[in-house]
Each structure stands twice: as C-alpha cells, then as structure tokens.
Amino acid sequence: MLSSTYVEIPEEFQIKNGINQNTYLINGELIEWKGETSDVYSTISSTEDYKPTFLGTIPTLTEKEALEALDAACNAYDKGQGLWPTMKVADRIACMEKFVEQMKTKREEVVKLLMWEIGKNLPDSEKEFDRTVEYIYDTIEEYKQLDRDSAKFSKHDGVYAHIRRGPLGVVLCLGPYNYPLNETFALLIPAIIMGNTCIFKPAKHGVLLLTPLLEAFKNSFPKGAVNILYGRGRVVASPIMQSGKVDVLALIGNSKSANALMDQHPKQNRLRLVLGLEAKNPAIVLPDTNLDLAIDECIAGTLSFNGQRCTALKILYVHEDILEEFNSRFSKKVDGLKFGNPWEQGAKLTPLPEPEKPAYIQELIDDAISKGAKVLNERGGETSENYIFPAVLFPVTKDMRVYQEEQFGPVIPIVPFKDIEQPLDEMAESNYGQQVSLFGNDIKTLAPLIDTLVNLVCRVNLNSSCQRGPDVYPFTGRKDSAKGTLSVHDALRSFSIRTFVATKDTEYNKEILNNLLDANASNFVSTDYIL
C-alpha cells in the first residue's frame, strides 16, 4: 500500500456543505430543477479513515430539457437572423468583456473546486483559472484585429467585395475532465464570440466548478446564446445530435465518444467538427542529449497532473547508449516525487479523480510484466484507495497494452532503440500524430529528424516536454488526434466561415455602398475600426 499520513485540511480548502446545484441555463433563464439529481464525490478523503468526500449534487436532466436547450439555441440563431449572430462585433465583444469581469470574481471558488473535483494541485489549479481569463482577453483582442482587417472593400476584375467571417450556427460543446475550465472554454469562448449559439454540457468530473459561473453566463449574453445542461451524455447529447439541427460538434475527449455522436447526426456532410482527441506523444532521447535536461523534461511531460493530459509524454524512446544511466536516474527521480492532497505544498502527485483508474493502471502494469517488462522504480505500483504510484516499465514492446493504449495516467513505458528508424517507423504506424519531444544536441542529427517529424506530428518540441501552450500557437493533430485547429487565432476561424457581399463596379452600385456606409445601417457592411 502507498503510505500516506493524514494531514488535516486547512480551513480555506475545506468542503463544509455540499453544493446543491439545482439550476440549469436555458434561454437566458436559470431554471430550478426539482427532478432526479446525481451526487458528486471527490476521491479525496476528508477523514483519517479513507472515505470519498461528498461535494454536492447536479440535475440529472432528461431528453426533454435537452431538446428545450436545442430549441432555445435554434431560436436564438433564428436562421442567421437572431440578435446574437447579427449583432455588431463591438457589441458581442462588450458582452464577452462583461462575462470575463464577472468570472474573475469567482477565482477562489473555482480553484477550490478544481482541486477537489479532479485532484489538480493548487498551483496548477490557479494557473488553469488565470490562463483561461488570459485566453478570453487574448481572444477578444484577436477578434478585434480580425475585424479591423476586414473593415475594408477589395476590388478585383471589376467586382467589389466586403469579406468578413460569419457564424456557422448552433454548436454543441463538450469539454474534458482534465482541463474542465481551460480546454472547455477554449472551445466555448471562440464559438460564442463569433456569433454562434451554443449548448454546453460539462464533463462528468469538474462539473460543479461551473456553478459559480452560471450567473455570469446568464447576465452577459442574450437569451439562448449560451445554454448549459447537466446529465448523462447519452441522455442529453444524443437527442440533440439526432435532431440534425446541430451545425458544429466541438468536443475534447476520445474518438469513441466523438464517433458515436457524429454517427447520430442525420446530415453528417453538413456537420462541422472541432475535435481534440487522443494522443500517444513520444519522447525520443538521443545519445548526445543533455541528460539532466532530458530527465527533468520527461518527468514533467509524463507526470504533470499524473499524466492525465492529451499532451503528456506517454512513451519514451531512449537510445541504448545512454539507456542504463537514463533509466536509473529517471526512476530515482520518479520515486522522489511527493504524493499528497492538491493543497499540500510540493505535492506533484495527487489523487486520481476517476475511482476506477488505479485498477486500470495496475492492469497495464501486470500485462507488461507478464510479457517481459520490469518495474524499474522501487515505489512503482504502490497503491492507496485513490492512487497508484507511477511505475516505470522497461523494456516495453509492441505486444504490451501499455504500448498500444493511451494510458492517461501514472505509468511510464520506456522503449529502447539503436536505429532512429525504429521510433520514426512506429510513429508513422501509430493512429496518433499530435506532438513529439526530441532530445539531442548535434544539429547534423537533429536537422533531418525535425524535417521528418514535422510530417508525422503537428508540433516538435526540441529539448522540452510536449504541451499545449502558449495559447497563441496552433494546437491540433494528425490522424486520430484532432480535427480543426485551436489557438487564440485559429479557433476564431474554426468556429466561423468566410462570407461576403459582392457587387459590380458601377456608379449605381457605388452610390448604394456609400449610402450603406454613411447610414451605418448594416452591422455587416461596415468599415468601423474597433479600438
């Protein structure tokens, strides 16, 4: 068993009374729910004898409420004629600014719930909130610039054109549990600000942290522009997709869920997709690498938030010339990481939010051992009621589950290699293609590797662990890892389409255009410059 001394929870982090989240947002109203509810528990214990902590309840909504939310979103879009999609850009920005200002007042509550609901440590929980606020401000500024660049007419072959980006329609947004605020809002915020109307269902874990923000959504946007549901995905998301009225599916999660939802849409050729899915990001550690640097970055890459990130390093290819030293030093460093509750100072490893995850990780370890791997670190596989200590497995081969599956948790497979073609070939064969970490020093070796790797993945991290940020950089993937690109810049384009007004260059038409601009009667045809 994983030894863990009970530490009394500081007053500011205690959960004293459960949150009775009994409202949901449809058509601009927080509707009180009096039906069935679902209990929300944390795997973190509040007592010396282990027991999951009751956090509160959420509505268990039904198909009826789901279709009411869909109707609200469709009515708000109103075939492109609604208040929100036709609103001036400056006015939509003002709504978003109002929202983020109200959101900032809820930092303490949201951070506390991030820790309890998903086990994210205090510094990372604070970072997730602050990064999300920054993302919203950056999105606002990027949208202003996008509008400035469009505030003009082009002329080609005797035709004037006024080209802007317009909304796509109704968006169904489903976020992940590992970044229930940041990655969810990386979908939701650009979708909203571009003039789409949205239906949003939080993930199973990280659901209560939306509670402090419901009033801000209600107060900041016109009715029906944002609708927030609770409940089981197959109950509320399925009928929404089956209606055929959803124009965009925005989802960060796994491809199984995405495919199941897509298959339910009766007009898939009309369905736009913005998807962030699985990844099996590798690290390639070359023999001339700076081992101190590589080990530190591989620790961060494999075990930040217990490896529960799509951008986590999930397999390490280490050259045989440095294998013994790397394995020894890396394993000792893993064993030196502190396990504790999220608010405990220096806690790098924290309780897993999914109660079934330790057993799954143990299955991967047992399978690898049965096929010839060993656990290199002394503490690897130690378990408690809500955690399993990271196991460093070596040597890992293709027939092992930990090689094939995206583990999304604390287990680290190491694969030895002699010929660089081995990791390159295996990456090419993989179903995934998000990122890679490349550790080395010799530019004659690195240069051709980089030239190959950029065609296998979408981000090559040189001597650094894989990550999403900074959010101004494109975040996407090849093959089964993603569809669409997310970043402050790209997300606005992912949730919009180029649309324009064109007219022939005649005196008659020029007079009409001038009158349109002078009257400032159209929200679309405008050369106003947003400061």
Coordinates of C-alpha atoms in Angstrom, one line a residue:
M1 CA 0.0 0.0 0.0
L2 CA 1.1 3.6 -0.7
S3 CA 1.9 5.1 2.6
S4 CA 0.2 8.5 3.2
T5 CA -0.1 10.3 6.5
Y6 CA -3.4 12.0 7.0
V7 CA -3.0 15.8 7.1
E8 CA -5.8 17.9 8.4
I9 CA -7.3 20.0 5.7
P10 CA -6.7 23.8 6.0
E11 CA -9.8 25.8 6.8
E12 CA -9.7 27.7 3.5
F13 CA -9.8 24.4 1.5
Q14 CA -12.4 22.5 3.5
I15 CA -15.7 21.5 1.9
K16 CA -18.2 22.0 4.7
N17 CA -21.6 21.9 3.0
G18 CA -22.2 20.2 -0.3
I19 CA -23.2 22.4 -3.3
N20 CA -26.8 21.8 -4.3
Q21 CA -26.5 22.8 -7.9
N22 CA -30.2 22.8 -8.7
T23 CA -30.4 25.1 -11.7
Y24 CA -29.5 24.9 -15.4
L25 CA -29.4 27.6 -18.0
I26 CA -31.8 27.7 -21.0
N27 CA -32.9 30.6 -23.0
G28 CA -31.4 33.2 -20.6
E29 CA -33.1 31.8 -17.5
L30 CA -31.7 29.8 -14.6
I31 CA -34.4 27.2 -14.3
E32 CA -34.8 25.4 -11.0
W33 CA -34.7 21.6 -11.2
K34 CA -36.9 19.5 -9.0
G35 CA -36.3 16.1 -10.5
E36 CA -33.7 13.4 -10.1
T37 CA -30.2 14.5 -9.1
S38 CA -26.8 12.9 -9.2
D39 CA -24.3 13.0 -6.4
V40 CA -20.9 14.4 -7.0
Y41 CA -18.0 12.9 -5.0
S42 CA -14.3 13.6 -4.7
T43 CA -11.8 10.7 -4.4
I44 CA -10.0 13.0 -1.9
S45 CA -10.9 12.0 1.7
S46 CA -11.8 14.5 4.4
T47 CA -11.3 11.9 7.2
E48 CA -8.4 10.0 8.6
D49 CA -10.1 6.7 7.6
Y50 CA -10.5 6.8 3.8
K51 CA -13.9 7.8 2.5
P52 CA -14.8 9.7 -0.7
T53 CA -15.9 13.3 0.1
F54 CA -19.4 14.3 -0.9
L55 CA -19.2 17.6 -2.9
G56 CA -22.8 18.2 -3.9
T57 CA -25.5 17.3 -6.4
I58 CA -26.3 18.2 -10.0
P59 CA -29.5 17.9 -12.0
T60 CA -30.0 14.7 -13.9
L61 CA -31.7 16.2 -16.9
T62 CA -33.6 14.3 -19.5
E63 CA -34.2 14.4 -23.2
K64 CA -37.0 16.9 -22.7
E65 CA -34.6 19.6 -21.2
A66 CA -32.0 18.8 -23.8
L67 CA -34.5 19.5 -26.7
E68 CA -35.6 22.6 -24.9
A69 CA -32.0 23.8 -24.9
L70 CA -31.7 23.0 -28.6
D71 CA -34.9 24.9 -29.4
A72 CA -33.5 27.9 -27.4
A73 CA -30.2 27.8 -29.3
C74 CA -32.0 27.4 -32.7
N75 CA -34.4 30.2 -31.9
A76 CA -31.6 32.5 -30.8
Y77 CA -29.8 31.8 -34.1
D78 CA -33.1 32.1 -36.0
K79 CA -31.7 31.0 -39.4
G80 CA -28.9 33.6 -39.0
Q81 CA -31.4 36.4 -38.3
G82 CA -31.2 36.3 -34.5
L83 CA -30.0 39.1 -32.2
W84 CA -26.7 37.4 -31.4
P85 CA -25.5 36.3 -34.9
T86 CA -26.4 39.7 -36.4
M87 CA -25.1 41.9 -33.5
K88 CA -22.3 44.3 -34.2
V89 CA -18.9 42.9 -33.4
A90 CA -18.2 45.6 -30.9
D91 CA -21.4 44.7 -29.0
R92 CA -20.5 41.0 -28.9
I93 CA -17.1 41.9 -27.6
A94 CA -18.8 44.0 -24.9
C95 CA -20.8 41.0 -23.8
M96 CA -17.7 38.9 -23.5
E97 CA -15.9 41.6 -21.6
K98 CA -18.8 41.7 -19.1
F99 CA -18.6 38.0 -18.7
V100 CA -14.9 37.8 -18.0
E101 CA -15.1 40.6 -15.5
Q102 CA -17.7 38.7 -13.5
M103 CA -15.8 35.5 -13.9
K104 CA -12.7 36.9 -12.3
T105 CA -14.6 37.5 -9.1
K106 CA -15.2 33.7 -8.8
R107 CA -11.5 32.7 -8.9
E108 CA -11.2 31.3 -5.3
E109 CA -14.4 29.2 -5.6
V110 CA -13.4 27.7 -9.0
V111 CA -9.8 27.0 -7.9
K112 CA -11.0 25.2 -4.8
L113 CA -13.4 23.0 -6.8
L114 CA -10.7 22.2 -9.4
M115 CA -8.7 20.7 -6.6
W116 CA -11.5 18.7 -5.0
E117 CA -13.2 17.5 -8.2
I118 CA -10.2 16.5 -10.3
G119 CA -7.3 16.5 -7.9
K120 CA -5.3 19.1 -9.6
N121 CA -2.7 20.7 -7.3
L122 CA -3.1 24.3 -6.1
P123 CA -0.5 26.0 -8.3
D124 CA -1.9 24.2 -11.4
S125 CA -5.5 25.0 -10.5
E126 CA -4.7 28.6 -10.1
K127 CA -2.8 28.6 -13.3
E128 CA -5.7 27.0 -15.1
F129 CA -8.1 29.7 -14.0
D130 CA -5.7 32.6 -14.7
R131 CA -4.7 31.1 -18.1
T132 CA -8.4 30.9 -19.0
V133 CA -9.0 34.5 -18.1
E134 CA -6.0 35.5 -20.2
Y135 CA -7.2 33.3 -23.1
I136 CA -10.5 35.2 -23.1
Y137 CA -8.8 38.6 -23.1
D138 CA -6.5 37.4 -25.9
T139 CA -9.5 36.1 -27.9
I140 CA -11.2 39.5 -27.6
E141 CA -8.1 41.3 -28.8
E142 CA -7.6 38.8 -31.7
Y143 CA -11.2 39.2 -32.7
K144 CA -10.8 43.0 -32.7
Q145 CA -7.8 42.6 -35.1
L146 CA -9.7 40.2 -37.3
D147 CA -12.5 42.7 -37.6
R148 CA -10.1 45.6 -38.3
D149 CA -8.5 43.6 -41.1
S150 CA -12.0 43.0 -42.6
A151 CA -13.2 46.6 -42.3
K152 CA -12.5 47.3 -46.0
F153 CA -13.5 46.6 -49.5
S154 CA -11.5 44.7 -52.1
K155 CA -11.7 45.1 -55.8
H156 CA -10.8 42.5 -58.5
D157 CA -11.9 42.1 -62.1
G158 CA -14.4 44.9 -61.7
V159 CA -16.1 43.4 -58.6
Y160 CA -16.1 45.0 -55.1
A161 CA -16.2 42.6 -52.2
H162 CA -16.6 43.1 -48.5
I163 CA -15.3 39.9 -46.8
R164 CA -15.8 39.0 -43.2
R165 CA -16.2 35.9 -41.1
G166 CA -19.6 34.9 -40.0
P167 CA -21.0 32.3 -37.6
L168 CA -21.8 28.7 -38.5
G169 CA -24.9 28.2 -36.5
V170 CA -25.7 26.0 -33.5
V171 CA -22.7 24.5 -31.6
L172 CA -22.8 21.5 -29.2
C173 CA -19.8 21.9 -26.9
L174 CA -18.5 19.0 -24.8
G175 CA -15.4 19.6 -22.7
P176 CA -12.9 17.2 -21.0
Y177 CA -12.4 16.5 -17.3
N178 CA -8.7 17.1 -17.1
Y179 CA -9.0 20.8 -18.1
P180 CA -12.7 21.3 -17.3
L181 CA -12.3 25.1 -17.3
N182 CA -9.5 25.9 -19.7
E183 CA -10.0 23.4 -22.6
T184 CA -13.7 23.7 -22.4
F185 CA -13.6 27.5 -22.6
A186 CA -11.0 27.1 -25.5
L187 CA -14.0 25.7 -27.4
L188 CA -16.8 27.7 -25.9
I189 CA -15.4 31.2 -25.9
P190 CA -14.5 31.5 -29.6
A191 CA -17.7 29.7 -30.6
I192 CA -19.8 32.2 -28.7
I193 CA -17.9 35.4 -29.7
M194 CA -18.1 34.6 -33.4
G195 CA -21.9 34.7 -33.2
N196 CA -22.8 31.1 -32.9
T197 CA -25.4 29.9 -30.3
C198 CA -24.2 27.2 -28.0
I199 CA -25.3 24.2 -26.0
F200 CA -22.8 23.2 -23.4
K201 CA -22.6 20.1 -21.2
P202 CA -19.7 19.9 -18.6
A203 CA -17.7 16.8 -18.2
K204 CA -18.5 14.2 -15.6
H205 CA -15.6 15.3 -13.4
G206 CA -15.2 19.0 -13.0
V207 CA -18.9 19.7 -13.2
L208 CA -19.5 21.7 -10.0
L209 CA -16.8 24.3 -10.8
L210 CA -19.2 25.7 -13.4
T211 CA -21.7 26.6 -10.7
P212 CA -20.1 29.9 -9.7
L213 CA -20.1 31.0 -13.3
L214 CA -23.7 30.3 -14.2
E215 CA -24.9 33.8 -13.2
A216 CA -22.1 35.4 -15.3
F217 CA -23.3 33.5 -18.4
K218 CA -26.9 34.5 -17.7
N219 CA -26.1 38.1 -17.1
S220 CA -23.7 38.6 -20.0
F221 CA -25.3 37.1 -23.1
P222 CA -28.7 37.4 -24.9
K223 CA -31.2 34.7 -24.2
G224 CA -30.5 31.4 -26.0
A225 CA -26.9 32.4 -27.0
V226 CA -25.5 30.1 -24.2
N227 CA -27.4 27.1 -22.8
I228 CA -25.9 24.9 -20.1
L229 CA -27.1 21.4 -19.4
Y230 CA -26.3 18.7 -16.8
G231 CA -26.7 15.0 -17.1
R232 CA -25.5 11.9 -18.9
G233 CA -24.1 12.4 -22.4
R234 CA -26.1 9.6 -24.0
V235 CA -29.3 11.1 -22.5
V236 CA -28.9 14.8 -23.3
A237 CA -26.3 14.9 -26.2
S238 CA -27.7 12.1 -28.3
P239 CA -31.2 13.5 -28.9
I240 CA -29.6 16.9 -29.7
M241 CA -27.4 15.3 -32.4
Q242 CA -30.2 13.1 -33.7
S243 CA -32.3 16.2 -34.4
G244 CA -29.9 17.2 -37.2
K245 CA -30.1 20.8 -36.0
V246 CA -26.5 21.0 -34.7
D247 CA -24.1 22.7 -37.1
V248 CA -20.9 22.2 -35.2
L249 CA -19.8 19.5 -32.8
A250 CA -17.0 20.8 -30.6
L251 CA -15.5 18.1 -28.4
I252 CA -12.3 17.4 -26.5
G253 CA -12.3 13.8 -25.3
N254 CA -11.9 10.5 -27.0
S255 CA -12.6 9.4 -30.6
K256 CA -15.1 6.7 -29.5
S257 CA -17.4 9.4 -28.0
A258 CA -16.9 11.7 -31.0
N259 CA -17.7 8.9 -33.5
A260 CA -20.7 7.8 -31.6
L261 CA -22.1 11.4 -31.6
M262 CA -21.2 12.0 -35.3
D263 CA -23.0 8.8 -36.3
Q264 CA -26.2 10.0 -34.8
H265 CA -26.3 13.2 -36.9
P266 CA -28.6 12.6 -39.9
K267 CA -26.8 15.1 -42.2
Q268 CA -23.1 14.4 -41.5
N269 CA -21.9 16.3 -44.6
R270 CA -23.3 19.5 -43.0
L271 CA -21.7 18.9 -39.6
R272 CA -18.6 20.9 -38.9
L273 CA -16.2 19.3 -36.4
V274 CA -13.7 20.8 -34.0
L275 CA -12.2 17.8 -32.1
G276 CA -9.3 17.3 -29.7
L277 CA -8.9 13.6 -29.3
E278 CA -6.3 11.0 -28.1
A279 CA -2.6 11.2 -28.4
K280 CA 0.3 8.9 -27.6
N281 CA 3.0 11.5 -27.7
P282 CA 6.5 10.0 -27.6
A283 CA 9.9 11.4 -26.4
I284 CA 13.0 10.5 -28.4
V285 CA 16.1 10.7 -26.3
L286 CA 19.3 10.7 -28.5
P287 CA 22.7 9.6 -27.2
D288 CA 24.2 13.1 -27.2
T289 CA 21.4 14.7 -25.2
N290 CA 21.9 16.7 -22.0
L291 CA 20.6 14.0 -19.6
D292 CA 19.9 16.4 -16.8
L293 CA 17.6 18.4 -19.1
A294 CA 16.0 15.4 -20.7
I295 CA 15.2 13.7 -17.4
D296 CA 13.6 16.8 -15.9
E297 CA 11.5 17.5 -19.0
C298 CA 10.5 13.8 -19.3
I299 CA 9.4 13.9 -15.6
A300 CA 7.3 16.9 -16.3
G301 CA 6.0 15.5 -19.6
T302 CA 5.0 12.1 -18.2
L303 CA 3.7 13.0 -14.7
S304 CA 2.4 16.6 -14.7
F305 CA -1.2 16.2 -13.5
N306 CA -0.4 12.4 -13.2
G307 CA -0.1 12.1 -16.9
Q308 CA -3.8 12.9 -17.4
R309 CA -3.2 15.2 -20.4
C310 CA -3.6 14.6 -24.1
T311 CA -0.2 16.4 -24.5
A312 CA 1.5 14.1 -21.9
L313 CA 4.5 12.1 -22.9
K314 CA 3.1 8.6 -23.0
I315 CA 6.0 6.6 -24.3
L316 CA 9.8 7.2 -24.0
Y317 CA 12.2 6.0 -26.7
V318 CA 15.7 6.0 -25.2
H319 CA 18.9 5.2 -27.2
E320 CA 20.7 2.1 -25.9
D321 CA 24.0 4.0 -25.5
I322 CA 22.5 6.0 -22.6
L323 CA 19.8 3.7 -21.5
E324 CA 21.3 2.4 -18.2
E325 CA 22.1 5.9 -16.9
F326 CA 18.8 7.4 -18.1
N327 CA 16.7 4.6 -16.6
S328 CA 18.5 4.7 -13.2
R329 CA 18.4 8.4 -12.8
F330 CA 14.8 8.8 -14.2
S331 CA 13.5 6.1 -11.9
K332 CA 15.0 7.6 -8.8
K333 CA 13.6 11.0 -9.7
V334 CA 10.1 9.5 -10.1
D335 CA 10.4 7.8 -6.7
G336 CA 11.3 11.2 -5.2
L337 CA 8.1 12.9 -6.2
K338 CA 5.7 13.8 -3.4
F339 CA 2.2 12.4 -3.2
G340 CA -0.3 14.4 -1.3
N341 CA -3.6 16.3 -1.5
P342 CA -3.7 19.2 -4.0
W343 CA -3.3 22.0 -1.5
E344 CA -0.2 20.4 0.2
Q345 CA 3.0 22.3 -0.6
G346 CA 5.2 20.5 -3.0
A347 CA 2.6 17.8 -4.0
K348 CA 3.4 16.8 -7.5
L349 CA 1.3 13.6 -7.5
T350 CA -2.3 13.9 -6.4
P351 CA -5.4 11.7 -6.1
L352 CA -6.8 10.4 -9.3
P353 CA -10.4 11.7 -10.0
E354 CA -11.6 8.5 -11.6
P355 CA -12.2 5.8 -8.9
E356 CA -11.5 3.0 -11.4
K357 CA -8.2 4.4 -12.8
P358 CA -5.8 2.8 -10.3
A359 CA -7.2 -0.6 -11.2
Y360 CA -6.8 0.1 -14.9
I361 CA -3.2 1.2 -14.5
Q362 CA -2.5 -1.9 -12.5
E363 CA -3.9 -4.0 -15.4
L364 CA -1.4 -2.3 -17.7
I365 CA 1.5 -3.0 -15.3
D366 CA 0.5 -6.6 -14.9
D367 CA 0.2 -7.1 -18.6
A368 CA 3.6 -5.6 -19.3
I369 CA 5.3 -7.7 -16.5
S370 CA 3.7 -10.9 -17.9
K371 CA 5.3 -10.1 -21.3
G372 CA 8.8 -9.4 -20.0
A373 CA 8.9 -5.9 -18.7
K374 CA 10.1 -4.9 -15.2
V375 CA 9.1 -2.1 -12.8
L376 CA 12.4 -0.1 -12.5
N377 CA 11.5 2.2 -9.7
E378 CA 11.1 0.9 -6.1
R379 CA 7.7 2.6 -5.5
G380 CA 6.2 1.8 -8.8
G381 CA 2.7 0.3 -8.4
E382 CA 2.2 1.1 -4.8
T383 CA -1.5 1.7 -4.3
S384 CA -3.9 3.5 -2.0
E385 CA -7.6 4.0 -2.2
N386 CA -7.3 6.8 -4.6
Y387 CA -3.9 6.5 -6.2
I388 CA -1.3 4.2 -7.8
F389 CA 2.3 5.3 -7.7
P390 CA 3.8 5.8 -11.2
A391 CA 5.5 2.7 -12.5
V392 CA 8.5 3.0 -14.8
L393 CA 8.2 0.0 -17.1
F394 CA 11.2 -1.4 -19.2
P395 CA 11.6 -2.9 -21.7
V396 CA 8.3 -2.2 -23.3
T397 CA 7.4 -4.0 -26.6
K398 CA 4.7 -3.6 -29.2
D399 CA 2.6 -6.6 -27.8
M400 CA 2.0 -4.9 -24.5
R401 CA -1.2 -2.9 -23.8
V402 CA 0.8 0.0 -22.3
Y403 CA 2.4 0.4 -25.7
Q404 CA -0.9 0.3 -27.6
E405 CA -3.3 2.2 -25.3
E406 CA -3.3 5.8 -24.3
Q407 CA -2.8 5.2 -20.6
F408 CA -3.9 8.7 -19.5
G409 CA -2.5 8.1 -16.0
P410 CA 0.7 7.4 -14.0
V411 CA 2.6 4.7 -15.8
I412 CA 5.6 5.3 -18.0
P413 CA 6.7 2.9 -20.7
I414 CA 10.3 3.0 -21.9
V415 CA 11.3 1.5 -25.2
P416 CA 15.0 1.0 -26.1
F417 CA 16.2 1.8 -29.6
K418 CA 19.5 1.6 -31.6
D419 CA 18.4 2.7 -35.0
I420 CA 16.5 6.0 -35.2
E421 CA 14.3 4.5 -37.9
Q422 CA 12.6 2.4 -35.2
P423 CA 10.8 5.3 -33.4
L424 CA 10.2 7.0 -36.7
D425 CA 8.6 3.9 -38.2
E426 CA 6.5 3.3 -35.1
M427 CA 5.3 6.9 -35.1
A428 CA 4.3 6.6 -38.7
E429 CA 2.4 3.4 -38.0
S430 CA 0.6 5.0 -35.0
N431 CA -3.0 6.1 -35.1
Y432 CA -2.0 9.3 -33.5
G433 CA 0.0 12.4 -34.5
Q434 CA -0.2 15.2 -32.1
Q435 CA 3.3 16.1 -30.8
V436 CA 6.8 14.7 -30.1
S437 CA 9.6 15.7 -27.7
L438 CA 13.1 15.4 -29.3
F439 CA 16.1 15.5 -27.0
G440 CA 19.6 15.9 -28.6
N441 CA 22.4 18.3 -29.3
D442 CA 24.0 17.6 -32.7
I443 CA 22.4 19.7 -35.4
K444 CA 23.5 17.3 -38.1
T445 CA 21.4 14.7 -36.5
L446 CA 18.6 16.9 -35.4
A447 CA 18.0 18.7 -38.7
P448 CA 16.9 15.7 -40.8
L449 CA 14.9 14.3 -37.8
I450 CA 13.0 17.6 -37.5
D451 CA 12.3 17.6 -41.2
T452 CA 10.7 14.1 -40.9
L453 CA 8.9 14.6 -37.6
V454 CA 7.0 17.7 -38.7
N455 CA 5.3 15.5 -41.2
L456 CA 4.4 12.9 -38.6
V457 CA 3.1 15.2 -35.9
C458 CA 2.0 18.8 -35.6
R459 CA 4.4 20.1 -33.0
V460 CA 8.1 19.1 -32.5
N461 CA 9.3 20.1 -29.0
L462 CA 13.0 20.4 -29.1
N463 CA 14.6 19.6 -25.7
S464 CA 11.3 20.3 -24.0
S465 CA 8.2 18.3 -23.0
C466 CA 5.0 18.4 -25.0
Q467 CA 2.4 21.0 -24.1
R468 CA -0.5 22.9 -25.4
G469 CA 0.6 26.5 -24.7
P470 CA 1.2 29.3 -25.3
D471 CA -2.3 29.5 -26.5
V472 CA -1.4 31.8 -29.4
Y473 CA 0.3 28.8 -31.0
P474 CA -1.7 26.3 -33.1
F475 CA -3.0 23.3 -31.2
T476 CA -4.0 20.4 -33.5
G477 CA -3.0 16.9 -34.5
R478 CA -2.8 14.5 -37.4
K479 CA -4.7 11.2 -38.0
D480 CA -6.9 10.3 -35.0
S481 CA -5.6 13.1 -32.7
A482 CA -7.6 16.1 -33.8
K483 CA -9.8 17.8 -36.4
G484 CA -9.6 21.5 -36.7
T485 CA -7.1 23.8 -35.1
L486 CA -7.3 25.6 -31.7
S487 CA -5.4 28.6 -30.7
V488 CA -6.4 32.2 -30.0
H489 CA -6.0 32.9 -33.7
D490 CA -7.1 29.6 -35.3
A491 CA -10.1 28.9 -33.0
L492 CA -12.0 32.0 -34.3
R493 CA -11.6 30.6 -37.8
S494 CA -12.6 27.1 -36.8
F495 CA -15.9 28.4 -35.5
S496 CA -16.7 30.7 -38.4
I497 CA -16.8 30.8 -42.2
R498 CA -15.8 33.4 -44.7
T499 CA -18.8 35.2 -46.1
F500 CA -19.0 38.4 -48.2
V501 CA -21.1 40.9 -50.1
A502 CA -20.1 41.5 -53.7
T503 CA -21.2 43.9 -56.3
K504 CA -20.1 45.0 -59.8
D505 CA -18.2 48.3 -60.1
T506 CA -20.9 50.6 -61.4
E507 CA -21.8 54.2 -60.4
Y508 CA -25.2 52.9 -59.3
N509 CA -23.8 50.3 -57.0
K510 CA -21.0 52.5 -55.6
E511 CA -23.7 55.1 -54.6
I512 CA -25.6 52.4 -52.8
L513 CA -22.5 51.2 -51.0
N514 CA -21.5 54.7 -50.0
N515 CA -25.0 55.3 -48.6
L516 CA -24.9 52.0 -46.7
L517 CA -21.7 53.0 -45.1
D518 CA -22.8 56.6 -44.3
A519 CA -26.0 55.4 -42.8
N520 CA -24.3 52.8 -40.6
A521 CA -27.4 50.8 -41.1
S522 CA -25.8 47.4 -41.6
N523 CA -23.9 45.5 -38.9
F524 CA -22.1 43.5 -41.6
V525 CA -21.3 46.2 -44.2
S526 CA -19.1 48.4 -42.1
T527 CA -15.7 49.9 -42.1
D528 CA -15.8 51.0 -38.5
Y529 CA -12.4 50.5 -36.8
I530 CA -12.7 48.9 -33.3
L531 CA -10.1 50.3 -30.9

